[in-house]
Coordinates of C-alpha atoms and ligand atoms in Angstrom, one line a residue:
X274 CA -3.9 43.4 -10.2
X275 CA -1.3 43.4 -7.4
X276 CA -1.2 46.8 -5.8
X277 CA 1.3 46.1 -3.1
X278 CA 3.7 43.5 -1.7
X279 CA 5.2 44.0 1.7
X280 CA 7.8 41.9 3.4
X281 CA 8.8 41.5 7.1
X282 CA 10.8 39.2 9.4
X283 CA 8.7 37.0 11.7
X284 CA 9.6 34.1 14.0
X285 CA 9.6 30.5 13.0
X286 CA 9.1 27.5 15.3
X287 CA 12.8 27.2 16.0
X288 CA 12.9 30.8 17.1
X289 CA 14.7 31.9 13.9
X290 CA 13.6 34.8 11.8
X291 CA 11.9 34.0 8.5
X292 CA 10.3 36.0 5.7
X293 CA 6.5 36.8 5.7
X294 CA 4.8 38.4 2.7
X295 CA 1.6 40.4 2.5
X296 CA 0.0 40.9 -1.0
X297 CA -2.8 43.3 -1.7
X298 CA -4.8 43.5 -4.9
X299 CA -6.5 46.6 -6.4
X300 CA -9.9 45.0 -5.9
X301 CA -9.2 44.6 -2.2
X302 CA -7.9 41.0 -2.0
X303 CA -5.4 40.2 0.7
X304 CA -3.0 37.3 1.2
X305 CA -0.3 36.6 3.8
X306 CA 2.2 33.7 3.8
X307 CA 5.5 32.9 5.5
X308 CA 8.5 30.8 4.4
X309 CA 9.4 27.6 6.3
X310 CA 13.0 26.5 6.8
X311 CA 14.7 23.1 6.8
X312 CA 17.5 21.7 9.0
X313 CA 18.3 18.5 7.0
X314 CA 18.2 20.4 3.7
X315 CA 19.1 18.8 0.4
X316 CA 22.2 19.7 -1.5
X317 CA 20.2 20.7 -4.6
X318 CA 17.6 22.9 -2.9
X319 CA 16.9 26.5 -3.9
X320 CA 18.8 28.9 -1.8
X321 CA 17.5 30.3 1.5
X322 CA 19.2 33.6 2.2
X323 CA 19.4 35.3 5.6
X324 CA 15.9 36.9 5.9
X325 CA 17.0 40.5 6.0
X326 CA 19.1 39.9 2.8
X327 CA 16.3 38.1 1.1
X328 CA 13.9 40.9 1.9
X329 CA 16.2 43.7 0.7
X330 CA 16.9 41.9 -2.5
X331 CA 13.2 41.1 -3.2
X332 CA 12.3 44.7 -2.5
X333 CA 14.9 45.9 -5.0
X334 CA 14.5 43.3 -7.7
X335 CA 11.1 41.6 -7.6
X336 CA 8.5 43.9 -6.0
X337 CA 8.8 46.7 -8.6
X338 CA 8.0 44.1 -11.3
X339 CA 4.9 42.8 -9.5
X340 CA 3.2 45.9 -8.2
X341 CA 0.8 47.3 -10.8
X342 CA 2.0 44.8 -13.3
X343 CA 0.8 41.2 -12.5
X344 CA -2.6 39.7 -11.7
X345 CA -2.9 37.3 -8.7
X346 CA -5.4 35.3 -10.7
X347 CA -2.5 34.3 -13.0
X348 CA -0.2 32.3 -10.6
X349 CA 2.1 31.3 -13.4
X350 CA 2.7 35.0 -14.3
X351 CA 3.4 35.8 -10.6
X352 CA 6.0 33.0 -10.4
X353 CA 7.5 33.6 -13.8
X354 CA 8.0 37.3 -12.7
X355 CA 9.7 36.1 -9.5
X356 CA 12.1 33.9 -11.6
X357 CA 12.8 36.6 -14.1
X358 CA 13.5 39.1 -11.3
X359 CA 15.9 36.7 -9.6
X360 CA 17.6 35.6 -12.8
X361 CA 19.2 32.5 -11.4
X362 CA 18.3 28.8 -11.4
X363 CA 18.1 28.5 -7.7
X364 CA 16.7 31.8 -6.4
X365 CA 20.1 32.8 -5.0
X366 CA 19.5 36.5 -5.7
X367 CA 16.2 37.2 -4.0
X368 CA 16.2 34.0 -1.8
X369 CA 13.8 31.1 -2.1
X370 CA 12.4 32.3 1.2
X371 CA 11.3 35.6 -0.2
X372 CA 10.2 34.0 -3.4
X373 CA 8.0 31.3 -1.8
X374 CA 6.5 33.7 0.7
X375 CA 5.5 36.1 -2.1
X376 CA 4.3 33.2 -4.3
X377 CA 2.0 31.8 -1.6
X378 CA 0.8 35.2 -0.5
X379 CA -0.2 36.1 -4.1
X380 CA -2.1 32.8 -4.4
X381 CA -4.0 33.6 -1.2
X382 CA -4.7 37.2 -2.4
X383 CA -6.0 35.7 -5.7
X384 CA -8.3 33.4 -3.8
X385 CA -9.5 36.2 -1.6
X386 CA -10.1 38.4 -4.6
X387 CA -12.4 35.7 -6.0
X388 CA -14.0 35.0 -2.6
X389 CA -12.8 31.4 -2.8
X390 CA -11.0 29.2 -0.3
X391 CA -7.3 28.7 -1.3
X392 CA -7.7 25.0 -2.1
X393 CA -10.6 25.7 -4.5
X394 CA -8.7 28.6 -6.2
X395 CA -5.6 26.4 -6.7
X396 CA -7.5 23.2 -7.5
X397 CA -10.4 24.5 -9.6
X398 CA -13.8 23.0 -10.3
X399 CA -12.4 19.7 -11.6
X400 CA -10.5 18.9 -8.4
X401 CA -11.5 15.5 -7.0
X402 CA -12.8 15.2 -3.5
X403 CA -10.0 13.1 -2.1
X404 CA -8.2 14.0 1.1
X405 CA -4.6 13.3 1.9
X406 CA -3.6 10.8 4.5
X407 CA -1.5 12.6 7.1
X408 CA 1.9 11.1 7.9
X409 CA 2.6 12.0 11.6
X410 CA 6.0 12.2 13.1
X411 CA 6.0 10.2 16.3
X412 CA 9.6 9.4 17.1
X413 CA 12.7 11.0 15.6
X414 CA 16.2 12.1 15.8
X415 CA 18.7 12.8 13.0
X416 CA 19.2 16.5 12.4
X417 CA 16.1 17.3 14.4
X418 CA 17.2 16.2 17.8
X419 CA 20.5 15.3 19.5
X420 CA 21.3 11.9 21.1
X421 CA 18.2 10.3 19.6
X422 CA 17.6 7.8 16.7
X423 CA 19.7 7.8 13.6
X424 CA 16.7 7.5 11.4
X425 CA 15.2 11.0 11.3
X426 CA 11.5 10.2 11.5
X427 CA 9.2 7.3 12.5
X428 CA 5.9 8.3 11.0
X429 CA 2.4 7.0 11.8
X430 CA 0.4 6.3 8.6
X431 CA -3.4 5.9 9.4
X432 CA -4.1 4.3 6.0
X433 CA -7.5 2.9 7.0
X434 CA -8.9 6.1 8.6
X435 CA -12.4 6.8 7.4
X436 CA -11.9 10.5 7.3
X437 CA -9.1 13.1 7.5
X438 CA -10.2 14.2 11.0
X439 CA -10.1 10.6 12.3
X440 CA -6.6 10.2 10.7
X441 CA -5.4 13.4 12.4
X442 CA -6.7 12.3 15.8
X443 CA -5.3 8.8 15.3
X444 CA -1.8 10.2 14.7
X445 CA -2.0 12.2 17.9
X446 CA -3.1 9.1 19.8
X447 CA -0.1 7.1 18.4
X448 CA 2.1 10.0 19.6
X449 CA 0.5 9.8 23.1
X450 CA 0.8 6.0 23.2
X451 CA 4.4 6.1 22.2
X452 CA 5.1 8.3 25.1
X453 CA 3.5 5.8 27.5
X454 CA 5.5 3.0 26.0
X455 CA 8.8 4.9 26.3
X456 CA 7.8 5.7 30.0
X457 CA 7.3 2.0 30.6
X458 CA 10.8 1.4 29.3
X459 CA 12.1 4.1 31.6
X460 CA 13.4 6.1 28.6
X461 CA 13.3 9.9 29.0
X462 CA 12.0 11.6 25.9
X463 CA 12.4 15.2 25.0
X464 CA 10.9 16.5 21.8
X465 CA 12.6 17.2 18.5
X466 CA 12.0 20.2 16.3
X467 CA 8.8 18.8 14.8
X468 CA 7.3 17.7 18.2
X469 CA 8.2 14.0 17.8
X470 CA 9.6 12.2 20.8
X471 CA 13.4 12.2 20.7
X472 CA 14.4 9.4 23.0
X473 CA 18.0 8.1 23.5
X474 CA 17.2 4.6 22.1
X475 CA 18.4 2.5 19.2
X476 CA 16.7 2.5 15.9
X477 CA 15.8 -1.1 16.5
X478 CA 14.0 -0.2 19.7
X479 CA 12.2 2.7 18.0
X480 CA 10.8 0.2 15.4
X481 CA 9.5 -1.9 18.3
X482 CA 7.8 1.0 20.1
X483 CA 6.3 2.2 16.8
X484 CA 4.9 -1.2 16.0
X485 CA 3.3 -1.5 19.4
X486 CA 2.0 2.0 19.4
X487 CA 0.3 1.8 16.0
X488 CA -1.2 -1.6 16.9
X489 CA -2.6 -0.5 20.2
X490 CA -4.2 2.6 18.6
X491 CA -5.5 0.7 15.6
X492 CA -7.1 -1.9 17.9
X493 CA -8.7 0.9 19.9
X494 CA -10.0 2.9 16.9
X495 CA -10.9 -0.1 14.7
X496 CA -9.1 0.9 11.5
X497 CA -5.7 0.1 10.0
X498 CA -2.7 2.2 11.0
X499 CA 0.7 1.5 9.5
X500 CA 4.0 3.4 9.9
X501 CA 6.8 4.6 7.8
X502 CA 10.2 6.3 7.9
X503 CA 12.1 9.3 6.8
X504 CA 15.6 7.9 6.9
X505 CA 17.1 11.3 5.7
X506 CA 20.1 9.1 4.7
X507 CA 22.1 11.9 3.2
X508 CA 22.7 13.1 6.7
X509 CA 24.2 9.7 7.7
X510 CA 26.2 9.3 4.5
X511 CA 29.9 9.9 3.9
X512 CA 32.6 8.2 1.8
X513 CA 32.8 5.4 4.4
X514 CA 29.1 4.6 4.1
X515 CA 26.0 5.2 6.3
X516 CA 26.9 6.0 9.9
X517 CA 24.6 4.4 12.5
X518 CA 27.0 5.0 15.4
X519 CA 28.0 1.5 16.4
X520 CA 28.0 0.4 12.7
X521 CA 28.7 1.8 9.3
X522 CA 26.5 0.3 6.5
X523 CA 27.6 0.0 2.9
X524 CA 25.1 0.9 0.2
X525 CA 24.3 -2.8 -0.3
X526 CA 23.8 -3.3 3.4
X527 CA 21.6 -0.2 3.5
X528 CA 19.4 -1.6 0.8
X529 CA 19.1 -5.0 2.5
X530 CA 18.4 -3.3 5.8
X531 CA 15.6 -1.1 4.5
X532 CA 14.1 -4.0 2.5
X533 CA 14.1 -6.2 5.6
X534 CA 12.4 -3.4 7.7
X535 CA 9.8 -3.0 5.0
X536 CA 8.9 -6.6 5.2
X537 CA 9.3 -7.1 9.0
X538 CA 7.1 -4.1 9.9
X539 CA 5.0 -3.8 6.8
X540 CA 6.1 -0.2 6.3
X541 CA 3.8 2.0 4.3
X542 CA 6.4 4.6 3.5
X543 CA 10.2 5.1 3.3
X544 CA 11.6 8.5 2.5
X545 CA 15.2 9.1 1.5
X546 CA 16.5 5.6 2.3
X547 CA 19.8 6.4 0.5
X548 CA 22.0 9.3 -0.3
X549 CA 20.7 12.2 -2.4
X550 CA 23.0 11.4 -5.3
X551 CA 22.3 7.6 -5.4
X552 CA 19.7 7.2 -8.1
X553 CA 21.0 3.7 -8.7
X554 CA 20.5 2.6 -5.1
X555 CA 17.0 4.1 -5.1
X556 CA 16.2 2.2 -8.3
X557 CA 17.5 -1.0 -6.8
X558 CA 15.5 -0.7 -3.6
X559 CA 12.4 0.4 -5.6
X560 CA 12.8 -2.8 -7.7
X561 CA 12.9 -4.8 -4.6
X562 CA 10.1 -3.4 -2.5
X563 CA 8.3 -0.7 -4.6
X564 CA 5.4 -3.0 -5.2
X565 CA 4.5 -2.9 -1.5
X566 CA 5.6 0.4 -0.1
X567 CA 6.3 4.0 -1.1
X568 CA 9.9 4.9 -1.8
X569 CA 9.9 8.7 -1.6
X570 CA 12.5 11.1 -2.7
X571 CA 13.0 14.3 -0.7
X572 CA 16.6 15.4 -0.7
X573 CA 16.9 13.2 -3.9
X574 CA 14.3 15.2 -5.9
X575 CA 14.1 18.6 -4.0
X576 CA 10.7 19.3 -5.7
X577 CA 12.7 19.9 -8.9
X578 CA 11.2 18.6 -12.2
X579 CA 14.6 18.0 -13.8
X580 CA 15.8 15.9 -10.9
X581 CA 12.5 14.1 -10.8
X582 CA 12.8 13.4 -14.6
X583 CA 16.2 11.8 -13.9
X584 CA 14.6 9.7 -11.2
X585 CA 11.7 8.6 -13.5
X586 CA 14.2 7.6 -16.2
X587 CA 16.3 5.6 -13.7
X588 CA 13.3 4.0 -12.0
X589 CA 14.3 5.6 -8.7
X590 CA 11.5 5.7 -6.2
X591 CA 7.8 5.8 -6.7
X592 CA 6.9 9.0 -4.9
X593 CA 8.1 12.5 -4.4
X594 CA 8.1 14.8 -1.4
X595 CA 6.8 18.3 -2.3
X596 CA 8.2 21.2 -0.4
X597 CA 7.4 24.5 -2.1
X598 CA 10.3 26.3 -0.5
X599 CA 12.8 23.7 -1.8
X600 CA 12.1 25.0 -5.3
X601 CA 10.8 28.5 -4.5
X602 CA 7.4 28.9 -6.0
X603 CA 3.9 27.3 -6.2
X604 CA 4.1 27.0 -9.9
X605 CA 7.3 24.9 -9.7
X606 CA 5.7 22.8 -7.0
X607 CA 2.6 22.2 -9.2
X608 CA 4.8 21.3 -12.2
X609 CA 6.6 18.7 -10.1
X610 CA 3.3 17.2 -8.9
X611 CA 2.0 17.1 -12.4
X612 CA 5.1 15.4 -13.8
X613 CA 5.0 12.9 -10.8
X614 CA 1.3 12.1 -11.4
X615 CA 1.9 11.6 -15.2
X616 CA 4.5 8.9 -14.3
X617 CA 2.6 7.2 -11.5
X618 CA 4.6 8.7 -8.7
X619 CA 2.6 9.7 -5.6
X620 CA 3.0 13.2 -4.2
X621 CA 3.5 13.8 -0.5
X622 CA 3.1 17.4 0.4
X623 CA 5.4 18.4 3.2
X624 CA 6.2 20.9 5.9
X625 CA 9.7 21.7 7.0
X626 CA 11.3 21.2 10.5
X627 CA 11.2 25.0 10.9
X628 CA 7.6 26.2 10.4
X629 CA 5.1 29.0 11.0
X630 CA 1.3 29.1 11.5
X631 CA 1.0 29.3 7.7
X632 CA -1.5 26.7 6.3
X633 CA -0.8 26.9 2.6
X634 CA 0.4 23.3 2.3
X635 CA -2.9 21.9 3.6
X636 CA -4.7 23.7 0.8
X637 CA -2.0 22.6 -1.7
X638 CA -2.5 19.0 -0.8
X639 CA -6.3 19.1 -1.2
X640 CA -6.0 21.2 -4.4
X641 CA -3.7 18.6 -6.1
X642 CA -5.4 15.5 -4.8
X643 CA -2.2 14.5 -3.2
X644 CA -2.5 11.0 -1.5
X645 CA -0.3 12.0 1.5
X646 CA 0.6 15.1 3.5
X647 CA 3.5 15.1 6.0
X648 CA 3.0 17.9 8.5
X649 CA 3.7 16.6 12.0
X650 CA 1.4 15.4 14.7
X651 CA 1.3 17.9 17.6
X652 CA 2.6 21.5 18.3
X653 CA 0.9 24.7 17.1
X654 CA 2.8 25.2 13.9
X655 CA 1.9 21.5 12.9
X656 CA -1.7 21.5 14.2
X657 CA -2.2 24.8 12.2
X658 CA -2.1 22.7 9.0
X659 CA -3.8 19.6 10.5
X660 CA -6.7 21.6 11.8
X661 CA -7.0 23.5 8.5
X662 CA -7.3 20.1 6.8
X663 CA -10.2 19.2 9.1
X664 CA -11.8 22.6 8.3
X665 CA -11.4 22.1 4.6
X666 CA -13.1 18.6 4.9
X667 CA -15.8 20.4 6.8
X668 CA -15.9 23.1 4.0
X669 CA -15.5 25.6 6.8
X670 CA -12.5 27.7 5.6
Ligands
PGA749 P1 13.9 19.4 7.1 O1 13.4 18.0 7.4 O2 12.7 20.3 7.0 O3 14.8 19.7 8.3 O4 14.7 19.4 5.8 C1 12.2 17.4 6.9 C2 12.5 16.3 6.0 O5 13.7 15.9 5.9 O6 11.6 15.7 5.5
ZN750 ZN1 12.9 14.2 4.4

C-alpha cells in the first residue's frame, strides 16, 4: 500500500526544471522517477504543465487518492487513480509530467517492495529474453539544434550486434567516427540537445557522412550496422509543404524522397517522415517501402491507442514510438505496446530530448520485449539508460 508520495522540482538535461516523484510503501518499498520533456512535441500529446503548477495540482487532486488507498503492486490501479484524479483526456489538470513521474515511481516502489528489478516486475515471469537494439543519435538538427540538418536525427542502428553491450559501444564508435569525418571535411560540429553532432551541413552531406561512419565501424567490429532517421516532419511542415531551406517539398515529393533514401542507403528505420495529421501519406509510404524498413509514428501516434488504432485501420506505418510522458502513464504505454504487437507493429521505446538520469525506459524496453530503444548515444542522461541496459543484460541491477 502506498504510504506517501512526494514531489519536487529537479533539473533536466536542458537545465529546465522537471517533476520528480518519490513513492514509499507501507512495507518499506521505495521508488523515485522523473519526467522527461520534449522539444519537437506532437500536437496530440498529453499536456506538460509548468512543473510548479503540475506539482501543486497533483498534491491537491491525486496524492490524497493514492496515499493509504492504492497498492503499488497493481499498476493499473495506480494509473486509473491518476486518470480519475485528473479527470481529463490529456492530463491537463495535474500535468502529464506529474502523472508520469508518479506512475513510474510507483512501479519502482512496487518492484522494490517485491525485491525484484523493475524490468522483471513489469515484464513478469513469461517475459522473453530478447534485448532491444539501441538506435543511437549521431547527427542531428531540427528542433534540437540551430543551423544544422533539417532532418532531426540520423540514427545508427547496429542490427547485427551480438549483444546489447556491443550494440551500445558500436553506436558510440559511430558517433566518434562521424566526428572524425566531419573534421576531415572542415565542418565545425557543436552538439544538439541529445548529444548528436549538429554540423552546418546539408541533409545530403549528412547521409554521406552517416554511410561512411557506419561502414567504417561495421568493418572494424565485424557485424552489420545500418542507419535510420527521425525526420520529425511535422516541424518542417506548413500549408506550403515541407521546408528544407533551399527547397519546399510537396507531400508527393516527400514520399518519393524518403523512398529513394530508403533504397539508396538501405535505411533500417524512418520515424515521422510526414506530418502528424497525414495518415494517408504514411500509408502510401508504408505501402512502398514498409517491406524493407520500419516506418515509425512518433508525433503521428503520440503513444495513444486511439490514434494507433486509426493508423492500423489506415495501414499507416509499421511501428510506433513509445514515450510514456506523451500519454502520461505506464499503463497507457503498455496498452499502446500491446495493441501494436497484436497488429504486427514494432515498438520503439524512446527518451525525450530533455532527459534526466531516470532509467525507467531501459526497463520498460526489456519488460515488453521491444525490438528497439531510442535513447541517444553519449552524455550522462543518455548513458544512464544505455548502461542500465548493459547491467540488465548482465542481470546486475
Ligand atoms: P522530442 O524529440 O523529445 O524533442 O520530442 C524526440 C523525437 O522527436 O523523437
Ligand atoms: Zn521523433
